[in-house]
Coordinates of C-alpha atoms in Angstrom, one line a residue:
Chain A
X40 CA -19.9 -10.8 -51.4
X41 CA -15.7 -10.1 -51.6
X42 CA -16.7 -7.0 -49.5
X43 CA -18.0 -9.2 -46.8
X44 CA -15.1 -11.5 -46.9
X45 CA -12.7 -8.7 -46.8
X46 CA -15.3 -8.1 -43.3
X47 CA -14.6 -11.6 -42.1
X48 CA -11.0 -11.5 -42.0
X49 CA -11.0 -7.8 -40.5
X50 CA -12.9 -9.1 -37.6
X51 CA -11.2 -12.4 -37.1
X52 CA -7.9 -10.4 -37.4
X53 CA -8.9 -7.9 -35.1
X54 CA -10.4 -9.4 -32.0
X55 CA -6.8 -11.4 -32.4
X56 CA -5.6 -8.6 -32.1
X57 CA -7.5 -6.9 -29.3
X58 CA -6.8 -9.6 -26.6
X59 CA -3.8 -10.3 -27.0
X60 CA -2.7 -6.2 -26.9
X61 CA -4.9 -5.8 -24.1
X62 CA -3.5 -9.4 -21.7
X63 CA -0.2 -7.7 -23.1
X64 CA -0.8 -4.4 -21.9
X65 CA -3.0 -5.1 -18.0
X66 CA 0.5 -7.6 -17.2
X67 CA 3.0 -4.1 -18.6
X68 CA 0.8 -2.0 -16.1
X69 CA -0.2 1.9 -16.1
X70 CA 2.1 3.9 -18.1
X71 CA 3.0 7.0 -15.7
X72 CA 5.6 8.8 -17.7
X73 CA 4.6 10.7 -21.2
X74 CA 8.1 12.3 -21.5
X75 CA 9.1 11.2 -24.6
X76 CA 12.3 9.2 -22.7
X77 CA 9.7 7.9 -21.3
X78 CA 7.7 6.6 -23.9
X79 CA 10.8 5.2 -25.5
X80 CA 11.7 3.3 -22.4
X81 CA 8.4 2.7 -22.8
X82 CA 8.4 1.4 -26.4
X83 CA 11.6 -0.1 -26.4
X84 CA 10.4 -2.5 -23.2
X85 CA 6.6 -3.5 -25.5
X86 CA 8.5 -3.9 -28.9
X87 CA 9.9 -7.5 -27.6
X88 CA 7.2 -8.5 -26.2
X89 CA 5.7 -11.7 -28.6
X90 CA 2.2 -10.8 -28.0
X91 CA 2.3 -7.9 -29.2
X92 CA 4.4 -8.2 -32.6
X93 CA 1.8 -11.2 -33.0
X94 CA -1.3 -9.1 -32.0
X95 CA 0.8 -5.6 -34.8
X96 CA 0.8 -8.2 -36.9
X97 CA -3.2 -8.9 -36.8
X98 CA -3.6 -5.1 -36.9
X99 CA -1.9 -5.3 -40.2
X100 CA -3.4 -8.1 -42.1
X101 CA -6.8 -5.9 -40.6
X102 CA -6.0 -2.9 -41.6
X103 CA -4.3 -3.8 -45.8
X104 CA -8.0 -5.8 -46.0
X105 CA -9.3 -2.8 -44.7
X106 CA -7.9 -0.4 -47.2
X107 CA -9.2 -3.1 -49.4
X108 CA -12.6 -3.2 -48.3
X109 CA -12.7 1.2 -48.8
X110 CA -11.7 0.7 -52.5
X111 CA -15.4 -1.7 -52.4
X112 CA -17.9 -0.2 -50.0
X113 CA -18.9 3.3 -48.3
X114 CA -16.4 4.5 -45.4
X115 CA -20.5 5.3 -43.2
X116 CA -20.1 1.5 -44.0
X117 CA -17.6 -0.4 -43.6
X118 CA -16.0 0.9 -40.3
X119 CA -19.6 0.5 -38.4
X120 CA -19.9 -3.2 -39.8
X121 CA -16.5 -3.9 -38.6
X122 CA -17.2 -3.0 -35.4
X123 CA -19.1 -6.4 -35.4
X124 CA -16.0 -7.9 -33.4
X125 CA -17.1 -5.5 -30.7
X126 CA -20.0 -8.2 -29.2
X127 CA -17.0 -11.3 -29.4
X128 CA -14.8 -9.1 -28.4
X129 CA -16.7 -8.2 -25.0
X130 CA -17.4 -12.6 -24.4
X131 CA -14.0 -13.3 -24.5
X132 CA -13.0 -10.0 -22.2
X133 CA -14.8 -11.7 -19.7
X134 CA -14.2 -15.4 -20.4
X135 CA -10.7 -15.7 -21.5
X136 CA -9.1 -11.9 -20.2
X137 CA -11.3 -12.6 -16.5
X138 CA -12.9 -8.9 -17.0
X139 CA -15.6 -8.1 -14.5
X140 CA -17.9 -7.4 -17.3
X141 CA -20.9 -5.7 -15.1
X142 CA -24.9 -5.1 -16.6
X143 CA -24.5 -1.6 -17.2
X144 CA -21.6 -2.3 -20.2
X145 CA -23.4 -5.6 -21.4
X146 CA -26.3 -3.2 -21.8
X147 CA -24.0 -1.1 -23.7
X148 CA -22.1 -3.4 -25.4
X149 CA -25.5 -4.5 -26.9
X150 CA -27.2 -1.2 -27.6
X151 CA -23.6 -0.7 -29.6
X152 CA -23.4 -3.6 -31.7
X153 CA -27.7 -2.9 -32.6
X154 CA -26.6 0.3 -33.4
X155 CA -23.7 -1.3 -35.3
X156 CA -25.6 -4.0 -37.1
X157 CA -28.2 -0.9 -38.3
X158 CA -25.4 0.9 -39.4
X159 CA -24.7 -1.8 -41.3
X160 CA -28.4 -2.1 -42.8
Chain B
X160 CA -11.3 6.6 -9.1
X161 CA -9.8 9.5 -8.6
X162 CA -10.4 12.4 -10.8
X163 CA -6.5 12.4 -12.4
X164 CA -6.8 9.4 -13.9
X165 CA -10.6 10.0 -14.8
X166 CA -9.4 12.7 -16.8
X167 CA -6.6 11.3 -18.6
X168 CA -8.8 8.4 -19.4
X169 CA -11.6 10.8 -20.8
X170 CA -8.2 13.1 -22.7
X171 CA -7.1 9.5 -24.2
X172 CA -10.5 8.9 -24.9
X173 CA -10.9 11.6 -26.9
X174 CA -7.8 10.6 -28.9
X175 CA -8.7 7.1 -29.9
X176 CA -11.8 8.5 -31.2
X177 CA -11.0 11.8 -33.3
X178 CA -7.5 10.3 -34.5
X179 CA -9.3 7.0 -35.6
X180 CA -12.4 8.8 -37.3
X181 CA -10.2 11.5 -39.5
X182 CA -7.4 8.8 -39.5
X183 CA -10.3 7.0 -41.9
X184 CA -11.3 9.6 -43.5
X185 CA -8.1 10.1 -45.1
X186 CA -7.5 6.6 -45.7
X187 CA -10.5 6.5 -48.1
X188 CA -10.0 9.8 -49.6
X189 CA -6.6 9.1 -50.8
X190 CA -7.7 5.6 -51.7
X191 CA -10.8 7.1 -54.2
X192 CA -8.8 10.5 -55.6
X193 CA -4.9 9.7 -55.5
X194 CA -4.1 6.0 -55.1
X195 CA -5.1 4.3 -58.4
X196 CA -6.5 1.1 -57.9
X197 CA -5.6 -1.6 -55.7
X198 CA -5.1 -5.6 -57.4
X199 CA -3.8 -8.5 -55.7
X200 CA -0.4 -7.3 -55.7
X201 CA 1.1 -6.1 -52.8
X202 CA 2.7 -3.4 -55.4
X203 CA -0.5 -1.6 -56.1
X204 CA -0.5 -1.4 -51.3
X205 CA 3.5 0.0 -51.4
X206 CA 2.1 2.4 -54.0
X207 CA -0.9 3.5 -52.6
X208 CA 0.0 3.7 -49.1
X209 CA 3.1 6.1 -50.1
X210 CA 0.2 8.7 -51.8
X211 CA -0.2 11.6 -49.6
X212 CA -3.4 11.7 -48.3
X213 CA -3.3 7.8 -47.3
X214 CA 0.0 8.6 -45.7
X215 CA -1.5 10.6 -43.4
X216 CA -4.3 8.2 -42.8
X217 CA -1.7 6.1 -41.2
X218 CA -0.2 8.0 -39.7
X219 CA -3.5 9.3 -37.8
X220 CA -4.1 5.7 -37.1
X221 CA -1.1 5.0 -35.7
X222 CA -1.4 7.5 -33.3
X223 CA -5.0 5.7 -32.7
X224 CA -2.7 2.7 -32.3
X225 CA -0.6 3.6 -29.9
X226 CA -3.0 6.3 -28.0
X227 CA -6.0 3.2 -28.1
X228 CA -2.4 1.2 -26.4
X229 CA -1.6 3.9 -23.2
X230 CA -5.1 3.5 -22.8
X231 CA -5.4 -0.3 -22.4
X232 CA -2.7 0.3 -19.7
X233 CA -4.7 1.3 -17.1
X234 CA -8.5 0.5 -17.9
X235 CA -10.5 -2.2 -19.8
X236 CA -10.8 -3.7 -22.6
X237 CA -14.6 -3.7 -21.8
X238 CA -15.2 0.0 -21.1
X239 CA -12.4 0.7 -23.8
X240 CA -14.2 -0.6 -27.5
X241 CA -18.0 0.7 -26.2
X242 CA -16.6 4.1 -25.1
X243 CA -14.3 4.1 -28.2
X244 CA -17.0 3.3 -30.3
X245 CA -18.7 6.6 -30.7
X246 CA -15.6 6.7 -33.4
X247 CA -18.1 5.2 -35.6
X248 CA -21.0 7.6 -35.3
X249 CA -18.5 10.3 -36.3
X250 CA -16.9 8.5 -39.0
X251 CA -20.3 8.0 -40.9
X252 CA -20.5 11.7 -40.0
X253 CA -17.5 12.4 -42.3
X254 CA -18.1 9.6 -44.8
X255 CA -21.9 11.8 -45.3
X256 CA -19.9 15.1 -45.1
X257 CA -16.9 15.2 -47.2
X258 CA -17.6 11.9 -49.4
X259 CA -20.8 12.6 -49.9
X260 CA -22.0 9.2 -48.9
X261 CA -25.8 8.1 -48.8
X262 CA -26.6 7.6 -45.4
X263 CA -29.7 6.2 -44.8
X264 CA -32.5 6.3 -42.2
X265 CA -31.1 3.1 -40.8
X266 CA -27.7 3.6 -40.7
X267 CA -28.6 7.1 -38.5
X268 CA -30.8 5.0 -36.2
X269 CA -27.4 2.6 -35.4
X270 CA -25.7 5.5 -34.9
X271 CA -28.4 7.0 -32.0
X272 CA -28.4 3.3 -30.7
X273 CA -24.9 3.6 -30.9
X274 CA -24.0 6.7 -28.7
X275 CA -27.2 5.6 -25.9
X276 CA -24.6 2.6 -25.1
X277 CA -21.3 4.7 -25.3
X278 CA -23.5 6.8 -22.4
X279 CA -24.7 4.0 -21.1
X280 CA -20.9 2.0 -20.2
X281 CA -19.4 6.3 -20.4
X282 CA -21.0 6.5 -16.8
X283 CA -19.5 3.3 -15.6
X284 CA -15.9 3.0 -14.1
X285 CA -13.1 2.0 -16.9
X286 CA -11.0 0.1 -14.0
X287 CA -12.9 -2.4 -12.2
X288 CA -9.5 -3.7 -10.5
X289 CA -10.8 -7.1 -9.3
X290 CA -11.3 -9.8 -11.6
X291 CA -13.3 -12.6 -11.2

């Protein structure tokens, strides 16, 4: 029961973090410069973004819950089960981020979700 | 999509997948064999974080987070999520090989389904451009 409670916390925090992160990174635009100086510039620019700070906070919550989950459940359960967020995120990517999700992606995401469900049995 | 962007996308997807799987393995190893039991006290988490395997796991997971952020700067979330889901398969494999976990036939069947989903999504374009 403790494991499922921790899992619910992980999924909720992950969904919020991913949506915020994707939204902010899209606003920033594609990163071209991967030299240390370029990366420093990008990181210092991103460090002040409120959505990314919130995303990192949600990731921290998710991470500490994940650490606790790893002590009470198998790795081969904990990681796949936490992917329960995937279906919710694909739906929200379409609704909130207005991404175009074609039928191939829907089918692929559905297969992944079914696989994740089987892994968690 | 131009070939440069396609290769950059694939390279970053690989970094995301492997840093996550080996980060989780290191974290689990550390939490089971060196970090002591986690309690409601934040101190137990702090103590665990500074144990060697957990620290290594956290470093790899930071690399995972950064590479994933970069990938999301040009690829759609609905592409990144399923493609990097191959990491779930890798996690199950590492759990079986290094942690001696009992991975049931249902879990292996799930692994195959995930791989099929990943291949299907990976054949598509990671950047849809126009949002509707």
